[in-house]
Coordinates of C-alpha atoms in Angstrom, one line a residue:
M1 CA 73.7 186.8 285.1
L2 CA 71.5 188.1 282.3
L3 CA 70.4 186.9 278.9
T4 CA 68.1 188.8 276.6
V5 CA 66.3 187.6 273.5
T6 CA 64.9 190.2 271.1
S7 CA 62.6 189.7 268.1
T8 CA 62.3 192.4 265.4
A9 CA 59.8 190.3 263.3
P10 CA 56.5 191.8 262.3
S11 CA 54.2 191.4 265.3
A12 CA 57.3 191.1 267.5
T13 CA 55.2 190.5 270.6
D14 CA 54.5 187.0 269.2
L15 CA 57.7 186.3 271.1
G16 CA 55.5 186.0 274.1
F17 CA 53.6 183.1 272.5
L18 CA 56.8 181.3 271.5
L19 CA 58.3 181.6 275.0
H20 CA 55.1 180.9 276.8
K21 CA 55.7 184.0 278.9
H22 CA 53.3 186.9 279.0
P23 CA 55.0 190.3 278.2
G24 CA 52.9 192.0 280.8
K25 CA 54.1 189.9 283.7
V26 CA 57.2 189.2 285.7
Q27 CA 57.6 185.5 286.5
S28 CA 60.0 183.7 288.8
F29 CA 61.2 180.1 288.9
E30 CA 63.0 178.4 291.7
L31 CA 65.9 176.3 290.6
S32 CA 68.6 174.3 292.3
V33 CA 71.1 177.0 291.5
G34 CA 69.0 180.0 292.6
T35 CA 66.0 181.9 291.3
A36 CA 65.3 182.8 287.6
Y37 CA 63.2 185.7 286.6
V38 CA 61.6 186.4 283.2
F39 CA 60.5 189.9 282.3
Y40 CA 60.1 192.1 279.2
P41 CA 62.1 195.4 279.2
E42 CA 60.3 196.3 275.9
A43 CA 57.3 194.9 274.1
T44 CA 56.1 196.7 271.0
E45 CA 54.9 195.4 267.6
E46 CA 58.2 196.4 266.1
R47 CA 60.6 195.2 268.8
C48 CA 60.1 192.8 271.8
T49 CA 62.8 191.7 274.3
A50 CA 62.5 189.0 276.9
A51 CA 65.1 189.0 279.6
L52 CA 66.1 186.0 281.7
L53 CA 67.8 187.0 284.9
L54 CA 69.4 184.3 287.0
E55 CA 70.1 185.1 290.7
V56 CA 72.6 182.6 292.0
D57 CA 73.4 182.0 295.6
P58 CA 77.0 180.5 295.7
I59 CA 76.9 179.9 299.4
A60 CA 73.7 177.8 299.1
L61 CA 75.3 175.9 296.3
V62 CA 78.3 174.9 298.4
R63 CA 76.3 174.1 301.5
G64 CA 74.1 171.8 299.4
R65 CA 77.0 169.6 298.4
S66 CA 77.6 166.3 300.0
G67 CA 81.1 164.8 300.7
D68 CA 84.2 166.3 302.0
Q69 CA 85.6 169.5 300.5
R70 CA 89.3 170.2 300.3
A71 CA 90.1 173.1 302.6
G72 CA 92.5 174.6 300.0
F73 CA 89.6 175.4 297.8
S74 CA 87.1 176.6 300.3
L75 CA 87.5 180.2 299.5
A76 CA 87.1 179.6 295.7
Q77 CA 83.9 177.8 296.5
Y78 CA 82.4 180.9 298.0
V79 CA 84.1 183.6 295.9
N80 CA 83.8 182.9 292.2
D81 CA 82.2 184.1 289.0
R82 CA 79.1 181.9 289.1
P83 CA 76.6 184.6 290.1
Y84 CA 77.7 186.9 287.3
A85 CA 78.9 185.0 284.2
A86 CA 76.8 183.0 281.8
S87 CA 77.8 179.4 282.1
S88 CA 76.2 176.0 282.7
M89 CA 74.0 177.5 285.3
L90 CA 72.3 179.7 282.8
A91 CA 72.0 176.7 280.5
V92 CA 70.1 174.9 283.3
A93 CA 67.8 177.9 283.7
L94 CA 67.2 178.0 279.9
G95 CA 66.3 174.3 279.9
R96 CA 63.8 174.8 282.8
V97 CA 62.3 178.2 282.0
Y98 CA 62.1 177.9 278.2
R99 CA 61.5 174.1 278.0
T100 CA 58.4 174.3 275.8
A101 CA 60.0 176.9 273.5
I102 CA 63.1 174.7 273.0
A103 CA 60.8 171.8 272.1
G104 CA 59.3 173.9 269.4
R105 CA 55.7 173.8 270.8
C106 CA 53.1 176.5 270.8
D107 CA 49.6 175.3 271.2
A108 CA 48.0 178.7 271.0
R109 CA 49.8 179.6 267.7
P110 CA 51.1 176.3 266.2
E111 CA 52.4 177.9 263.1
L112 CA 54.9 180.1 264.9
P113 CA 57.6 177.7 266.0
G114 CA 58.3 176.6 262.5
C115 CA 59.0 180.1 261.3
A116 CA 62.5 181.6 261.2
I117 CA 62.4 185.1 262.7
P118 CA 65.0 187.9 263.1
L119 CA 66.6 187.5 266.5
E120 CA 69.1 189.3 268.7
I121 CA 70.7 187.6 271.7
H122 CA 72.8 189.5 274.3
A123 CA 74.7 188.1 277.2
P124 CA 76.8 190.8 278.8
A125 CA 79.2 188.4 280.6
V126 CA 80.0 185.0 279.1
S127 CA 82.8 182.8 280.4
C128 CA 84.7 182.0 277.2
R129 CA 87.9 180.1 277.5
G130 CA 90.0 180.8 274.4
G131 CA 88.6 184.3 273.8
A132 CA 86.3 185.9 271.3
A133 CA 87.6 183.7 268.4
V134 CA 86.1 180.6 270.1
A135 CA 82.7 182.2 270.3
E136 CA 82.9 183.1 266.6
Q137 CA 83.9 179.5 265.7
M138 CA 81.1 177.9 267.6
F139 CA 78.2 180.2 266.7
A140 CA 79.0 181.5 263.2
P141 CA 78.5 178.1 261.4
L142 CA 74.9 178.0 262.8
G143 CA 73.9 181.2 260.9
W144 CA 74.7 183.8 263.6
Q145 CA 76.4 187.1 263.1
V146 CA 78.7 187.1 266.1
D147 CA 80.0 190.2 268.0
A148 CA 82.1 188.9 271.0
T149 CA 83.8 191.8 272.7
P150 CA 86.5 190.8 275.3
V151 CA 86.0 192.2 278.8
P152 CA 89.2 193.8 280.2
L153 CA 90.5 192.5 283.5
D154 CA 90.5 196.1 284.8
P155 CA 89.5 199.0 282.5
E156 CA 91.7 201.3 284.7
I157 CA 94.8 199.1 284.1
P158 CA 95.0 198.3 280.3
R159 CA 98.3 196.5 280.6
W160 CA 96.7 193.7 282.4
G161 CA 94.9 192.8 279.2
D162 CA 91.6 191.0 278.7
S163 CA 89.8 188.6 280.9
R164 CA 88.3 185.3 279.7
Y165 CA 84.9 186.9 279.6
V166 CA 83.2 188.3 276.6
D167 CA 80.2 190.6 276.0
L168 CA 78.4 188.3 273.5
R169 CA 75.9 189.6 270.9
L170 CA 74.3 187.3 268.3
S171 CA 72.0 188.3 265.5
G172 CA 70.4 186.1 262.8
T173 CA 67.2 184.8 261.3
L174 CA 66.5 181.5 262.9
R175 CA 63.7 179.5 264.6
L176 CA 63.5 180.4 268.2
S177 CA 63.8 176.7 269.3
D178 CA 67.0 176.4 267.3
A179 CA 68.4 179.6 268.9
L180 CA 67.7 178.4 272.4
S181 CA 69.1 175.0 271.7
H182 CA 72.3 176.6 270.5
L183 CA 72.6 178.5 273.7
Y184 CA 71.8 175.5 275.8
V185 CA 74.7 173.6 274.4
L186 CA 77.3 176.3 273.6
L187 CA 77.2 178.4 276.8
P188 CA 78.6 175.5 278.8
A189 CA 81.0 174.6 275.9
L190 CA 82.4 178.1 275.9
D191 CA 83.0 177.9 279.6
A192 CA 84.4 174.4 279.3
D193 CA 83.1 173.6 282.8
K194 CA 80.0 172.3 284.6
H195 CA 78.7 173.3 288.0
Y196 CA 77.4 169.7 288.6
W197 CA 78.7 166.2 288.1
V198 CA 78.8 165.1 284.5
G199 CA 77.7 161.5 283.8
H200 CA 76.3 159.4 280.9
E201 CA 72.9 161.1 281.1
E202 CA 74.6 164.3 279.9
I203 CA 75.2 162.6 276.5
D204 CA 71.5 162.1 276.1
K205 CA 70.9 165.8 276.9
L206 CA 73.5 166.8 274.3
M207 CA 72.0 164.6 271.6
R208 CA 68.6 166.0 272.2
A209 CA 69.7 169.6 272.3
G210 CA 72.1 169.3 269.4
E211 CA 69.7 167.5 267.1
G212 CA 69.7 168.8 263.6
W213 CA 72.9 170.9 263.9
L214 CA 75.6 169.5 266.1
A215 CA 76.4 166.4 263.9
T216 CA 77.4 168.6 261.0
H217 CA 79.1 171.4 263.0
P218 CA 82.7 171.9 261.9
D219 CA 83.8 172.4 265.5
R220 CA 81.7 169.6 267.0
E221 CA 84.6 167.7 268.6
R222 CA 85.7 170.7 270.7
I223 CA 82.0 171.4 271.6
V224 CA 81.4 167.8 272.7
H225 CA 84.6 167.6 274.8
R226 CA 83.9 171.0 276.5
Y227 CA 80.2 170.3 277.1
L228 CA 81.1 167.0 278.7
A229 CA 83.7 168.6 281.0
N230 CA 86.6 167.1 279.0
Q231 CA 85.8 163.6 280.1
R232 CA 87.4 161.5 277.3
G233 CA 85.2 158.4 277.7
L234 CA 82.0 160.4 277.6
A235 CA 83.2 162.5 274.7
T236 CA 84.1 159.5 272.7
S237 CA 80.7 157.9 273.2
A238 CA 79.0 161.1 272.2
L239 CA 81.1 161.5 269.0
E240 CA 80.3 158.0 268.0
R241 CA 76.6 158.7 268.3
L242 CA 77.0 161.9 266.4
A243 CA 78.8 160.0 263.7
D244 CA 75.7 157.8 263.4
V245 CA 73.6 160.9 262.9
D246 CA 76.0 162.4 260.4
D247 CA 75.0 159.8 257.8
V248 CA 77.6 157.1 258.7
L249 CA 74.8 154.6 259.3
S250 CA 72.7 156.0 256.4
E251 CA 75.6 155.3 254.1
A252 CA 76.4 151.9 255.5
L253 CA 72.8 150.7 256.0
D254 CA 70.1 152.8 254.3
D255 CA 72.3 153.2 251.3
A256 CA 73.4 149.6 251.3
V257 CA 74.8 148.4 248.0
V258 CA 72.3 146.6 245.7
V259 CA 74.3 144.2 243.5
P260 CA 73.3 143.1 240.0
D261 CA 71.7 139.9 241.1
G262 CA 69.3 141.8 243.3
S263 CA 70.9 140.8 246.6
T264 CA 72.3 143.3 249.0
A265 CA 75.5 143.8 250.8
D266 CA 76.5 146.2 253.6
A267 CA 78.3 149.1 252.1
A268 CA 80.4 149.4 255.2
S269 CA 81.6 145.8 254.9
P270 CA 84.1 145.2 252.0
V271 CA 83.9 141.5 252.6
G272 CA 80.1 141.5 252.2
V273 CA 80.3 143.5 249.0
D274 CA 83.1 141.4 247.5
A275 CA 81.2 138.2 248.3
A276 CA 78.0 139.4 246.8
L277 CA 79.7 140.6 243.6
S278 CA 81.5 137.2 243.2
D279 CA 78.2 135.5 243.5
S280 CA 76.9 137.5 240.5
A281 CA 80.1 137.5 238.6
A282 CA 79.2 134.6 236.4
G283 CA 76.2 136.4 235.0
Q284 CA 77.3 140.1 234.8
P285 CA 81.0 140.3 235.7
D286 CA 81.3 144.0 234.8
A287 CA 78.1 145.3 236.2
P288 CA 78.8 147.8 239.0
P289 CA 76.9 147.8 242.3
V290 CA 74.2 150.4 242.6
P291 CA 73.7 152.2 246.0
L292 CA 70.1 152.2 247.2
A293 CA 70.3 156.0 247.5
H294 CA 70.7 156.1 243.7
R295 CA 67.8 153.7 243.1
R296 CA 65.6 155.8 245.4
L297 CA 66.5 159.0 243.6
D298 CA 65.8 157.5 240.2
A299 CA 62.5 156.1 241.4
V300 CA 61.4 159.5 242.8
L301 CA 62.5 161.3 239.6
A302 CA 60.5 158.8 237.5
A303 CA 57.4 159.3 239.6
I304 CA 57.7 163.1 239.3
A305 CA 58.1 162.9 235.5
E306 CA 55.1 160.5 235.3
S307 CA 52.9 163.0 237.2
G308 CA 53.5 165.6 234.5
A309 CA 54.6 168.2 237.2
R310 CA 56.2 171.5 236.1
S311 CA 56.7 172.7 239.7
V312 CA 58.1 170.7 242.6
V313 CA 58.7 171.3 246.3
D314 CA 61.2 169.0 248.1
L315 CA 60.1 168.9 251.7
G316 CA 63.1 168.0 253.8
C317 CA 65.5 168.6 250.9
G318 CA 68.7 168.1 253.0
E319 CA 71.8 168.8 251.0
G320 CA 69.8 169.2 247.7
T321 CA 70.5 165.9 245.9
L322 CA 67.0 165.7 244.4
L323 CA 66.9 169.4 243.6
S324 CA 70.2 169.2 241.8
A325 CA 68.8 166.5 239.5
L326 CA 65.6 168.5 238.9
L327 CA 67.4 171.7 238.2
G328 CA 69.2 170.1 235.3
D329 CA 65.9 169.4 233.6
R330 CA 64.2 172.4 231.9
T331 CA 60.9 170.7 232.3
Y332 CA 60.7 171.9 235.8
E333 CA 59.9 175.7 235.8
R334 CA 59.7 176.2 239.6
L335 CA 61.6 174.4 242.4
L336 CA 61.5 174.9 246.1
G337 CA 63.7 173.2 248.7
V338 CA 62.5 173.2 252.3
D339 CA 64.4 172.0 255.3
V340 CA 64.3 172.7 259.1
S341 CA 68.1 172.6 259.3
F342 CA 69.9 175.8 258.5
R343 CA 73.2 173.8 258.1
A344 CA 71.5 171.5 255.5
L345 CA 70.4 174.6 253.5
Q346 CA 73.9 175.9 253.5
L347 CA 75.2 172.6 252.1
A348 CA 72.4 172.6 249.5
T349 CA 73.3 176.2 248.5
R350 CA 76.9 175.0 248.0
R351 CA 75.9 171.8 246.1
L352 CA 73.6 173.7 243.8
H353 CA 76.1 176.6 243.2
L354 CA 73.3 179.0 243.7
E355 CA 75.6 182.0 244.0
S356 CA 77.1 181.4 240.6
L357 CA 74.1 180.1 238.6
P358 CA 73.0 181.9 235.5
E359 CA 70.1 184.2 236.3
V360 CA 67.7 182.3 234.1
K361 CA 68.4 179.1 236.0
R362 CA 68.6 180.9 239.4
R363 CA 65.1 182.2 239.0
R364 CA 63.7 178.7 238.9
I365 CA 64.9 177.6 242.4
E366 CA 64.6 178.8 245.9
L367 CA 65.6 177.4 249.3
V368 CA 63.7 178.2 252.5
Q369 CA 63.9 177.1 256.2
S370 CA 60.6 175.6 257.5
S371 CA 59.2 172.6 259.2
V372 CA 57.0 169.9 257.4
T373 CA 54.8 169.8 260.5
Y374 CA 53.6 173.4 260.2
R375 CA 51.4 175.1 257.6
D376 CA 53.5 177.3 255.4
A377 CA 52.0 179.2 252.5
R378 CA 55.3 179.1 250.6
V379 CA 54.9 175.3 250.0
A380 CA 51.3 175.5 248.6
G381 CA 50.4 175.5 245.0
F382 CA 53.0 173.0 243.6
D383 CA 52.2 170.3 241.1
A384 CA 54.3 167.8 243.0
A385 CA 55.7 167.5 246.5
V386 CA 58.3 165.0 247.8
L387 CA 58.9 163.6 251.2
M388 CA 62.0 161.4 250.5
E389 CA 63.2 159.6 253.6
V390 CA 61.6 162.3 255.9
I391 CA 58.6 160.9 257.7
E392 CA 60.6 158.4 259.7
H393 CA 62.5 161.4 261.3
V394 CA 59.2 162.9 262.6
D395 CA 57.9 161.9 266.1
P396 CA 54.8 159.7 265.6
P397 CA 52.5 162.1 267.6
R398 CA 53.5 164.8 265.1
L399 CA 52.6 162.8 262.0
P400 CA 48.9 164.1 261.9
A401 CA 50.3 167.6 261.9
L402 CA 52.5 166.7 258.9
E403 CA 49.5 165.3 257.1
R404 CA 47.5 168.4 257.8
A405 CA 50.3 170.7 256.6
V406 CA 51.1 168.7 253.5
L407 CA 47.9 167.0 252.3
G408 CA 45.4 169.3 253.9
H409 CA 47.1 172.7 253.4
A410 CA 49.8 172.6 250.7
R411 CA 47.6 170.1 248.7
P412 CA 50.0 169.3 245.8
R413 CA 48.5 167.5 242.8
T414 CA 50.9 164.7 243.5
L415 CA 52.8 163.7 246.7
I416 CA 55.6 161.2 246.6
V417 CA 56.7 159.6 250.0
T418 CA 59.5 157.2 250.5
T419 CA 60.5 155.5 253.7
P420 CA 62.5 152.4 254.8
N421 CA 60.8 149.1 254.9
A422 CA 61.5 147.7 258.4
E423 CA 61.0 144.1 257.3
Y424 CA 64.1 144.4 255.0
N425 CA 66.4 145.3 258.0
V426 CA 67.1 141.6 258.6
R427 CA 69.1 141.7 255.3
F428 CA 71.6 144.1 256.7
P429 CA 74.3 142.0 258.6
A430 CA 75.6 145.0 260.5
L431 CA 72.2 146.1 261.8
R432 CA 71.3 144.5 265.2
A433 CA 67.9 143.1 265.6
G434 CA 65.3 145.5 266.9
T435 CA 67.3 148.7 265.9
V436 CA 66.7 151.2 263.1
R437 CA 68.8 152.2 260.2
H438 CA 69.7 155.6 261.4
H439 CA 70.1 157.1 264.9
D440 CA 67.6 159.9 264.1
H441 CA 64.8 157.6 262.9
R442 CA 61.8 157.9 265.3
F443 CA 60.3 154.7 263.8
E444 CA 60.5 152.4 260.8
W445 CA 57.4 150.8 259.4
D446 CA 56.8 147.5 257.8
R447 CA 54.8 147.4 254.5
A448 CA 51.4 146.9 256.3
Q449 CA 52.0 149.8 258.6
F450 CA 53.0 152.1 255.8
R451 CA 50.0 151.1 253.7
E452 CA 47.6 151.7 256.6
W453 CA 49.1 155.2 257.3
A454 CA 49.1 156.2 253.7
E455 CA 45.6 154.9 252.8
A456 CA 44.1 156.6 255.9
G457 CA 45.7 159.9 255.1
A458 CA 44.6 159.7 251.5
R459 CA 41.0 159.0 252.5
M460 CA 41.0 161.9 255.0
Y461 CA 42.3 164.5 252.6
G462 CA 40.9 163.4 249.2
Y463 CA 43.7 161.5 247.6
T464 CA 44.2 158.2 245.8
V465 CA 47.4 156.4 246.7
V466 CA 49.4 153.6 245.0
F467 CA 52.5 151.8 246.3
R468 CA 55.7 151.0 244.5
P469 CA 58.9 149.1 245.6
V470 CA 62.2 150.8 245.4
G471 CA 65.3 148.6 245.0
A472 CA 65.3 144.9 244.3
E473 CA 62.3 143.2 245.9
D474 CA 63.0 140.3 248.2
G475 CA 60.5 137.4 248.0
E476 CA 60.2 137.2 251.8
V477 CA 60.7 140.7 253.2
G478 CA 59.9 143.0 250.2
P479 CA 62.0 145.9 248.9
P480 CA 64.5 147.9 251.0
T481 CA 62.6 151.1 250.4
Q482 CA 58.8 151.6 250.0
M483 CA 57.2 154.4 248.1
A484 CA 53.6 155.8 248.1
V485 CA 52.4 158.1 245.3
F486 CA 49.4 160.2 246.3
T487 CA 47.3 161.8 243.6
R488 CA 44.7 164.4 244.5
D489 CA 41.2 163.0 243.7
D490 CA 40.2 165.9 241.4
V491 CA 43.3 165.2 239.4
A492 CA 42.6 161.5 239.4
V493 CA 38.9 162.1 238.3
D494 CA 40.1 164.3 235.4
A495 CA 42.6 161.7 234.3
G496 CA 40.0 158.9 234.6
A497 CA 37.4 160.9 232.6
S498 CA 39.9 161.5 229.8
S499 CA 40.8 157.8 229.7
G500 CA 37.3 156.5 230.1
V501 CA 38.1 154.9 233.5
A502 CA 35.5 155.4 236.3
A503 CA 36.6 157.2 239.4
A504 CA 36.6 155.3 242.7
P505 CA 33.7 156.2 245.1
D506 CA 34.5 158.4 248.0
A507 CA 35.8 156.6 251.0
V508 CA 34.9 157.2 254.6
P509 CA 37.5 159.4 256.3
A510 CA 39.7 157.7 258.9
S511 CA 42.2 159.1 261.4
P512 CA 45.8 158.5 260.3
V513 CA 47.6 156.0 262.4
S514 CA 51.0 156.4 264.0
S515 CA 53.7 153.8 264.7

């Protein structure tokens, strides 16, 4: 079975760096299902193609199984489509051979994995139960142009019709790591079968590979069921975890209702909300509850306005909530939304009505796909940058890269960062002790940890930082959300000089800490 990945980006041979496979070599990899080969049929600056060829030995697969085999199926075990059609075996080869590329790592050229590039994917024979329409439904929402041509059962006998195999061609501009993750999940989902036993560990594989796109995929239920070999119990567990990722927990916990007396109630618990409201009814019977998300948005908008910014970049813009508020204010002449998720950018485009905006307003805003952990010239030169509920989604070892990219390279005049306050989690009745507010949070810091991280980064990159609470502040555990406002030292010096306030002396640089 064969799969080719083609880049037509400028300096197309950078594909070799991304895949960690040299275009001038043929490499082989021994797998449990056979032998995988990687080679480059073409490698020019205009067009570079990497081919993954998987040579499967179906006899060795059968002989390697333990347990009794039913005699009625012995022939099918030896004579089948596994050596020829892309399926879970090719997904296994992808995961092994392109493991580093799927993870989005490139030590030699660290800026490359975060860049979306024009890609073409071709798999001449893909097992696709349900036909070409299913391939379209699974790949198109992820930003792919899909050409799935049914393969006839026998070209010489047209009346027999089409087989369940398609010649699959995909084209689009995506990060390579995203493209490979899509293939890793969707090739077995198209086939609706696995060549190995499917257990609970497959759910973890699915969560990792589907991170950032599967939770919001319109066909996610079918994908999950098929990927997990239609095992209902496993599929139910996986869908519950995806529901957590798809903002169920963020609405119920991170966006807990803040009631007028300053207490909180779990938004997912009507009893909790009612009880809290009744406690405050004597003082303000008509005051409506305010979601924490609204408090956070208002706090960020206030900090941006206070900075005097005229241009703002929202790093990790999601569905464009902040950008929508900024776009309605003519003060802001230039707005940029950045997110690593193509699906999130699609939703932001819809929320902002970009296709129908008047031209004058449309010129003020742009959306781009990029990662906050990589240097990107497009995010430099802004008056203000915002990381609103973003850093906790970054693996702690990658935080120094984020700091270098944002504070060291982009260097906005003002940077506004918000993140959950872990100490406040005890105030959420539905949140079990020791867990985080959202399935995708890599960590959650208490106030001391956040302050240590922010102050270290400010010292290293020449910023002054102040801290502000977001939401009603609890006397014991602080506010539900914590905010840091970084101001570049040259800006702070200018402001201090104009107001007669002496600037603080330079601090000794320190390495940023991670949770």
